[in-house]
Amino acid sequence: MYQLKLKTFAFAALAFFGAPLLAQANDISIYTPTFSLIDPNDPSAGMLGMEQVDIWARIRKGFGIPDLDNQQVVSQTDFYSARPDYFERTTVRASRYLFHVVQELEKRGMPTELALLPFIESAFNPQAYSSAKAAGMWQFVPATGRDYNLKQNMFKDERRDVLASTDAALTYLQKLYGMFGDWQLALAAYNWGEGSVQRAINKNQAAGLPIDFNSLAPLMPAETRNYVPKLQAVKNIIAAPDMYNITLPKVDNQPYFVTIGKTRDIDVKVAAQLAELSLDEFKALNPQFNRPVIIGSSDTKILLPESNAEKFKNNLTKWTQTLSSWTSHTVSSARERIETIAARFDTTPAVIREVNHIPPRMLLKAGSTILVPKTEAASSDITAEVADNATMAVTPDAPETRRIYVKVGKRDTLASIASRYHVSVSQVKAWNGLRHDGVSRGQSLQLQVPNRMVASNSGSKQAGHNVRYHKATATASRSSKNKVAAKKSGKPVVLASSRGARG
C-alpha cells in the first residue's frame, strides 16, 4: 500500500516537472526518500510488513551497544519513568525525526539506540540553544559545527538543520568510536571531548586500572558521569515501556518528511502558507533559517510532510505574488543611519531593527549586510555569495564628538592643546572665534573632541600618574592582605585564575 503511494507521488512529481508552470514554480524539485525496512535475508525478520512494524520496534531490533549497569542508570531510569508526561512530550516531538535518524544509522551500520541521543542532548528540540552556545537537536558548539562543515552565517545555522546536523553528528560519533573502539567511551567523548577521555584512559592505564566507562567515571565531571547512564535509561524504557508504565506514541515506520529543493528566495511565511502548514510546524522541520527569508540556491532544502509537499507544489503553480519580500543591503559608511536606510527602502527603523535583530540604541558599522524590503529599484534575490559572507556589526549610538572646556596652562600653546586632544589648530580657532595663534594662561577654550578621547584626556599628566599610583598601591595592598590571610590559613596565595575550555 505504501509502496503504491510512493509510486503515485513520484509519478505526480514527474508530471509536475513536465508541465508548463509559472516561472516562479520552475525552480523546485521534490525528493522522496528511499528506505529499507528489514533485511529479507535475515530469517529472524519473518514476513513482517511495514504496516506491522512501528519505529520503536525497528529501533529495538538494531540495539547494539552493551548495556551499562551502575547506580546512575538506576537513578536516571527512575527519573524518566516517574515523568510519563515529559517522556510522552519528548517522544511526540521526536516522531518527526526518528525515521530519518534510524535510516541514516542503519546505512552506516551503527547501533540504533544512538537515535535516542537527542533525547538527552536537546529533548529532540532542533531549536535548542545552550549556555555553552551549543545549538540544535545534536547540540553542536560553533567550532565543532564548523569542523563538520555545518554552515553558520547570518541567514542560516546548519547546526539546527535536521539533515545536515544528523549527518555531522553520526560522522562525529563514528570518528569517536574509531578512536576508542567502545561506544560508551565514544558517547562520553561526544559530551566531554575526545582529549579529555583520552587523558582519563592514559591515567588509568598508567595506574594499571581498567579503562571501561564505569572505571573511568570517577575521573569524569558529573555531567558526563550521568550522560551515558541517561541514554541507557531511555533505552531501558523504550525496550520495555510496559514495565515502567509508559505508553509510547505510535510512530509509523515511514518517512515523516520529503525534501524540496528551492533555487529562488522565498519568505518563510510564504513557504508555510503554500505548504498549508502552521508557522510553528514549518519551523520545527526547518529551524535552520535565521531570518524571515530562505535564500534559494542549489544547496537549499526545505523539509515538508509528504502530503504538504504536494500541496506546496500545487499552490506554487497558482501563486501570482512575489515569493520573497526581502533583499540585502550593505552599509557603506558609519554615517548611514538606520533611519536613512529605512526611508530609502520605504519602511520604518523598527522593521529594520526587528528583522535584523539590531538592539536599541545601536548603530550599524560600515560593511554590515542587512535585510531590507524589496523595492522597484532593489528587487533582486540575495545571492548565495552574499548569504555565505554576510556579517553584521553594531556600535553604541553615541555622538561622535563631545563639547569640553579646557583651561590654558602655563606652558600651553594652541598647538600643544590641539595635539593633546587630537584636533587641529584651525578647528580650535574656529570653535573659539580666535584670529591669532596666541593664547594666555587661564584662558578657557571650547573643544569638540571625539568621545573616545574624553576619558583619556580628562585630567593632567600628573593626575594620570596619580591614577596609576593608586592602582598599583591598591594591588599591592590586596596582595599584602592575601599573603597575611594565607599565612594564617596555610593556603597558597592565588591572585588570579583562568579556567580552560573543556575537552
PDB file of N, CA and C in Angstrom, residues 202-264:
ATOM      1  N   ASN A 202      44.608   7.326  29.622  1.00  0.00           N
ATOM      2  CA  ASN A 202      46.051   7.286  29.878  1.00  0.00           C
ATOM      3  C   ASN A 202      46.341   7.214  31.378  1.00  0.00           C
ATOM      4  N   LYS A 203      45.573   7.951  32.165  1.00  0.00           N
ATOM      5  CA  LYS A 203      45.789   7.961  33.617  1.00  0.00           C
ATOM      6  C   LYS A 203      45.502   6.593  34.223  1.00  0.00           C
ATOM      7  N   ASN A 204      44.401   5.965  33.815  1.00  0.00           N
ATOM      8  CA  ASN A 204      44.079   4.642  34.350  1.00  0.00           C
ATOM      9  C   ASN A 204      45.062   3.594  33.874  1.00  0.00           C
ATOM     10  N   GLN A 205      45.478   3.691  32.625  1.00  0.00           N
ATOM     11  CA  GLN A 205      46.456   2.728  32.107  1.00  0.00           C
ATOM     12  C   GLN A 205      47.771   2.835  32.873  1.00  0.00           C
ATOM     13  N   ALA A 206      48.178   4.070  33.156  1.00  0.00           N
ATOM     14  CA  ALA A 206      49.431   4.265  33.902  1.00  0.00           C
ATOM     15  C   ALA A 206      49.330   3.688  35.308  1.00  0.00           C
ATOM     16  N   ALA A 207      48.113   3.679  35.850  1.00  0.00           N
ATOM     17  CA  ALA A 207      47.900   3.144  37.200  1.00  0.00           C
ATOM     18  C   ALA A 207      47.547   1.661  37.180  1.00  0.00           C
ATOM     19  N   GLY A 208      47.511   1.071  35.993  1.00  0.00           N
ATOM     20  CA  GLY A 208      47.174  -0.348  35.878  1.00  0.00           C
ATOM     21  C   GLY A 208      45.710  -0.636  36.137  1.00  0.00           C
ATOM     22  N   LEU A 209      44.837   0.351  35.877  1.00  0.00           N
ATOM     23  CA  LEU A 209      43.398   0.199  36.130  1.00  0.00           C
ATOM     24  C   LEU A 209      42.648  -0.025  34.828  1.00  0.00           C
ATOM     25  N   PRO A 210      41.443  -0.596  34.882  1.00  0.00           N
ATOM     26  CA  PRO A 210      40.646  -0.821  33.673  1.00  0.00           C
ATOM     27  C   PRO A 210      40.268   0.516  33.022  1.00  0.00           C
ATOM     28  N   ILE A 211      39.875   0.438  31.743  1.00  0.00           N
ATOM     29  CA  ILE A 211      39.541   1.673  31.015  1.00  0.00           C
ATOM     30  C   ILE A 211      38.126   1.603  30.426  1.00  0.00           C
ATOM     31  N   ASP A 212      37.233   0.822  31.027  1.00  0.00           N
ATOM     32  CA  ASP A 212      35.837   0.841  30.617  1.00  0.00           C
ATOM     33  C   ASP A 212      35.161   2.075  31.217  1.00  0.00           C
ATOM     34  N   PHE A 213      33.919   2.330  30.807  1.00  0.00           N
ATOM     35  CA  PHE A 213      33.232   3.549  31.242  1.00  0.00           C
ATOM     36  C   PHE A 213      33.119   3.629  32.759  1.00  0.00           C
ATOM     37  N   ASN A 214      32.678   2.541  33.404  1.00  0.00           N
ATOM     38  CA  ASN A 214      32.499   2.578  34.862  1.00  0.00           C
ATOM     39  C   ASN A 214      33.812   2.842  35.593  1.00  0.00           C
ATOM     40  N   SER A 215      34.914   2.324  35.041  1.00  0.00           N
ATOM     41  CA  SER A 215      36.212   2.530  35.691  1.00  0.00           C
ATOM     42  C   SER A 215      36.726   3.953  35.493  1.00  0.00           C
ATOM     43  N   LEU A 216      36.362   4.553  34.377  1.00  0.00           N
ATOM     44  CA  LEU A 216      36.812   5.917  34.100  1.00  0.00           C
ATOM     45  C   LEU A 216      35.882   6.974  34.689  1.00  0.00           C
ATOM     46  N   ALA A 217      34.663   6.582  35.050  1.00  0.00           N
ATOM     47  CA  ALA A 217      33.652   7.533  35.519  1.00  0.00           C
ATOM     48  C   ALA A 217      34.128   8.419  36.669  1.00  0.00           C
ATOM     49  N   PRO A 218      34.881   7.898  37.656  1.00  0.00           N
ATOM     50  CA  PRO A 218      35.329   8.777  38.750  1.00  0.00           C
ATOM     51  C   PRO A 218      36.185   9.953  38.276  1.00  0.00           C
ATOM     52  N   LEU A 219      36.788   9.844  37.089  1.00  0.00           N
ATOM     53  CA  LEU A 219      37.628  10.917  36.565  1.00  0.00           C
ATOM     54  C   LEU A 219      36.830  11.929  35.754  1.00  0.00           C
ATOM     55  N   MET A 220      35.563  11.640  35.525  1.00  0.00           N
ATOM     56  CA  MET A 220      34.733  12.484  34.666  1.00  0.00           C
ATOM     57  C   MET A 220      33.967  13.518  35.473  1.00  0.00           C
ATOM     58  N   PRO A 221      33.620  14.637  34.839  1.00  0.00           N
ATOM     59  CA  PRO A 221      32.728  15.592  35.515  1.00  0.00           C
ATOM     60  C   PRO A 221      31.347  14.957  35.678  1.00  0.00           C
ATOM     61  N   ALA A 222      30.557  15.503  36.590  1.00  0.00           N
ATOM     62  CA  ALA A 222      29.248  14.925  36.903  1.00  0.00           C
ATOM     63  C   ALA A 222      28.363  14.816  35.674  1.00  0.00           C
ATOM     64  N   GLU A 223      28.407  15.822  34.804  1.00  0.00           N
ATOM     65  CA  GLU A 223      27.560  15.801  33.604  1.00  0.00           C
ATOM     66  C   GLU A 223      27.842  14.581  32.747  1.00  0.00           C
ATOM     67  N   THR A 224      29.124  14.268  32.562  1.00  0.00           N
ATOM     68  CA  THR A 224      29.493  13.123  31.723  1.00  0.00           C
ATOM     69  C   THR A 224      29.234  11.804  32.438  1.00  0.00           C
ATOM     70  N   ARG A 225      29.441  11.776  33.755  1.00  0.00           N
ATOM     71  CA  ARG A 225      29.144  10.552  34.511  1.00  0.00           C
ATOM     72  C   ARG A 225      27.685  10.145  34.360  1.00  0.00           C
ATOM     73  N   ASN A 226      26.817  11.137  34.189  1.00  0.00           N
ATOM     74  CA  ASN A 226      25.389  10.858  34.054  1.00  0.00           C
ATOM     75  C   ASN A 226      24.923  10.790  32.603  1.00  0.00           C
ATOM     76  N   TYR A 227      25.773  11.196  31.678  1.00  0.00           N
ATOM     77  CA  TYR A 227      25.378  11.305  30.274  1.00  0.00           C
ATOM     78  C   TYR A 227      25.054   9.944  29.661  1.00  0.00           C
ATOM     79  N   VAL A 228      25.986   9.026  29.729  1.00  0.00           N
ATOM     80  CA  VAL A 228      25.746   7.682  29.176  1.00  0.00           C
ATOM     81  C   VAL A 228      24.670   6.939  29.971  1.00  0.00           C
ATOM     82  N   PRO A 229      24.644   7.025  31.290  1.00  0.00           N
ATOM     83  CA  PRO A 229      23.521   6.423  32.034  1.00  0.00           C
ATOM     84  C   PRO A 229      22.155   6.965  31.617  1.00  0.00           C
ATOM     85  N   LYS A 230      22.069   8.242  31.256  1.00  0.00           N
ATOM     86  CA  LYS A 230      20.795   8.783  30.784  1.00  0.00           C
ATOM     87  C   LYS A 230      20.352   8.088  29.501  1.00  0.00           C
ATOM     88  N   LEU A 231      21.285   7.896  28.576  1.00  0.00           N
ATOM     89  CA  LEU A 231      20.936   7.201  27.337  1.00  0.00           C
ATOM     90  C   LEU A 231      20.521   5.768  27.632  1.00  0.00           C
ATOM     91  N   GLN A 232      21.220   5.104  28.542  1.00  0.00           N
ATOM     92  CA  GLN A 232      20.846   3.738  28.913  1.00  0.00           C
ATOM     93  C   GLN A 232      19.455   3.711  29.544  1.00  0.00           C
ATOM     94  N   ALA A 233      19.133   4.716  30.335  1.00  0.00           N
ATOM     95  CA  ALA A 233      17.815   4.781  30.974  1.00  0.00           C
ATOM     96  C   ALA A 233      16.710   4.906  29.927  1.00  0.00           C
ATOM     97  N   VAL A 234      16.895   5.792  28.960  1.00  0.00           N
ATOM     98  CA  VAL A 234      15.903   5.935  27.895  1.00  0.00           C
ATOM     99  C   VAL A 234      15.802   4.645  27.097  1.00  0.00           C
ATOM    100  N   LYS A 235      16.935   4.039  26.826  1.00  0.00           N
ATOM    101  CA  LYS A 235      16.950   2.749  26.109  1.00  0.00           C
ATOM    102  C   LYS A 235      16.159   1.698  26.885  1.00  0.00           C
ATOM    103  N   ASN A 236      16.334   1.646  28.188  1.00  0.00           N
ATOM    104  CA  ASN A 236      15.602   0.677  29.018  1.00  0.00           C
ATOM    105  C   ASN A 236      14.090   0.864  28.878  1.00  0.00           C
ATOM    106  N   ILE A 237      13.653   2.117  28.888  1.00  0.00           N
ATOM    107  CA  ILE A 237      12.216   2.401  28.812  1.00  0.00           C
ATOM    108  C   ILE A 237      11.666   2.088  27.419  1.00  0.00           C
ATOM    109  N   ILE A 238      12.427   2.446  26.385  1.00  0.00           N
ATOM    110  CA  ILE A 238      11.988   2.143  25.018  1.00  0.00           C
ATOM    111  C   ILE A 238      11.932   0.629  24.802  1.00  0.00           C
ATOM    112  N   ALA A 239      12.871  -0.094  25.420  1.00  0.00           N
ATOM    113  CA  ALA A 239      12.921  -1.554  25.250  1.00  0.00           C
ATOM    114  C   ALA A 239      11.710  -2.227  25.881  1.00  0.00           C
ATOM    115  N   ALA A 240      11.236  -1.731  27.009  1.00  0.00           N
ATOM    116  CA  ALA A 240      10.113  -2.371  27.705  1.00  0.00           C
ATOM    117  C   ALA A 240       9.248  -1.307  28.368  1.00  0.00           C
ATOM    118  N   PRO A 241       8.519  -0.513  27.590  1.00  0.00           N
ATOM    119  CA  PRO A 241       7.743   0.588  28.164  1.00  0.00           C
ATOM    120  C   PRO A 241       6.691   0.128  29.171  1.00  0.00           C
ATOM    121  N   ASP A 242       6.085  -1.024  28.943  1.00  0.00           N
ATOM    122  CA  ASP A 242       5.048  -1.520  29.857  1.00  0.00           C
ATOM    123  C   ASP A 242       5.597  -1.727  31.263  1.00  0.00           C
ATOM    124  N   MET A 243       6.845  -2.134  31.347  1.00  0.00           N
ATOM    125  CA  MET A 243       7.466  -2.386  32.644  1.00  0.00           C
ATOM    126  C   MET A 243       7.533  -1.107  33.482  1.00  0.00           C
ATOM    127  N   TYR A 244       7.560   0.022  32.803  1.00  0.00           N
ATOM    128  CA  TYR A 244       7.694   1.308  33.507  1.00  0.00           C
ATOM    129  C   TYR A 244       6.402   2.129  33.444  1.00  0.00           C
ATOM    130  N   ASN A 245       5.325   1.489  33.009  1.00  0.00           N
ATOM    131  CA  ASN A 245       4.021   2.162  32.888  1.00  0.00           C
ATOM    132  C   ASN A 245       4.087   3.378  31.975  1.00  0.00           C
ATOM    133  N   ILE A 246       4.852   3.247  30.897  1.00  0.00           N
ATOM    134  CA  ILE A 246       4.993   4.301  29.902  1.00  0.00           C
ATOM    135  C   ILE A 246       4.283   3.865  28.619  1.00  0.00           C
ATOM    136  N   THR A 247       3.500   4.760  28.056  1.00  0.00           N
ATOM    137  CA  THR A 247       2.848   4.496  26.778  1.00  0.00           C
ATOM    138  C   THR A 247       3.554   5.308  25.696  1.00  0.00           C
ATOM    139  N   LEU A 248       4.188   4.621  24.767  1.00  0.00           N
ATOM    140  CA  LEU A 248       4.889   5.314  23.691  1.00  0.00           C
ATOM    141  C   LEU A 248       3.897   5.694  22.592  1.00  0.00           C
ATOM    142  N   PRO A 249       3.969   6.915  22.089  1.00  0.00           N
ATOM    143  CA  PRO A 249       3.100   7.281  20.970  1.00  0.00           C
ATOM    144  C   PRO A 249       3.462   6.454  19.744  1.00  0.00           C
ATOM    145  N   LYS A 250       2.489   6.098  18.969  1.00  0.00           N
ATOM    146  CA  LYS A 250       2.760   5.316  17.763  1.00  0.00           C
ATOM    147  C   LYS A 250       3.492   6.185  16.749  1.00  0.00           C
ATOM    148  N   VAL A 251       4.587   5.694  16.248  1.00  0.00           N
ATOM    149  CA  VAL A 251       5.356   6.388  15.218  1.00  0.00           C
ATOM    150  C   VAL A 251       5.520   5.426  14.053  1.00  0.00           C
ATOM    151  N   ASP A 252       4.874   5.743  12.942  1.00  0.00           N
ATOM    152  CA  ASP A 252       4.926   4.855  11.786  1.00  0.00           C
ATOM    153  C   ASP A 252       6.347   4.707  11.273  1.00  0.00           C
ATOM    154  N   ASN A 253       6.628   3.505  10.794  1.00  0.00           N
ATOM    155  CA  ASN A 253       7.946   3.222  10.249  1.00  0.00           C
ATOM    156  C   ASN A 253       7.979   3.667   8.777  1.00  0.00           C
ATOM    157  N   GLN A 254       7.858   4.951   8.585  1.00  0.00           N
ATOM    158  CA  GLN A 254       7.877   5.529   7.244  1.00  0.00           C
ATOM    159  C   GLN A 254       8.305   6.978   7.356  1.00  0.00           C
ATOM    160  N   PRO A 255       8.760   7.577   6.260  1.00  0.00           N
ATOM    161  CA  PRO A 255       9.273   8.953   6.328  1.00  0.00           C
ATOM    162  C   PRO A 255       8.212   9.922   6.797  1.00  0.00           C
ATOM    163  N   TYR A 256       8.617  10.834   7.664  1.00  0.00           N
ATOM    164  CA  TYR A 256       7.709  11.893   8.103  1.00  0.00           C
ATOM    165  C   TYR A 256       7.715  13.043   7.100  1.00  0.00           C
ATOM    166  N   PHE A 257       8.870  13.232   6.437  1.00  0.00           N
ATOM    167  CA  PHE A 257       9.008  14.371   5.537  1.00  0.00           C
ATOM    168  C   PHE A 257       9.673  13.962   4.234  1.00  0.00           C
ATOM    169  N   VAL A 258       9.480  14.804   3.220  1.00  0.00           N
ATOM    170  CA  VAL A 258      10.234  14.718   1.984  1.00  0.00           C
ATOM    171  C   VAL A 258      11.013  16.020   1.850  1.00  0.00           C
ATOM    172  N   THR A 259      11.938  16.041   0.923  1.00  0.00           N
ATOM    173  CA  THR A 259      12.819  17.190   0.753  1.00  0.00           C
ATOM    174  C   THR A 259      12.492  17.924  -0.539  1.00  0.00           C
ATOM    175  N   ILE A 260      12.377  19.238  -0.437  1.00  0.00           N
ATOM    176  CA  ILE A 260      12.144  20.087  -1.603  1.00  0.00           C
ATOM    177  C   ILE A 260      13.376  20.944  -1.832  1.00  0.00           C
ATOM    178  N   GLY A 261      13.884  20.906  -3.045  1.00  0.00           N
ATOM    179  CA  GLY A 261      14.989  21.784  -3.400  1.00  0.00           C
ATOM    180  C   GLY A 261      14.434  23.098  -3.914  1.00  0.00           C
ATOM    181  N   LYS A 262      15.012  24.218  -3.463  1.00  0.00           N
ATOM    182  CA  LYS A 262      14.481  25.536  -3.846  1.00  0.00           C
ATOM    183  C   LYS A 262      15.636  26.416  -4.285  1.00  0.00           C
ATOM    184  N   THR A 263      15.593  26.889  -5.529  1.00  0.00           N
ATOM    185  CA  THR A 263      16.706  27.693  -6.044  1.00  0.00           C
ATOM    186  C   THR A 263      16.398  29.183  -6.137  1.00  0.00           C
ATOM    187  N   ARG A 264      15.189  29.587  -5.733  1.00  0.00           N
ATOM    188  CA  ARG A 264      14.875  31.018  -5.652  1.00  0.00           C
ATOM    189  C   ARG A 264      14.475  31.353  -4.228  1.00  0.00           C
TER     190      ARG A 264
END
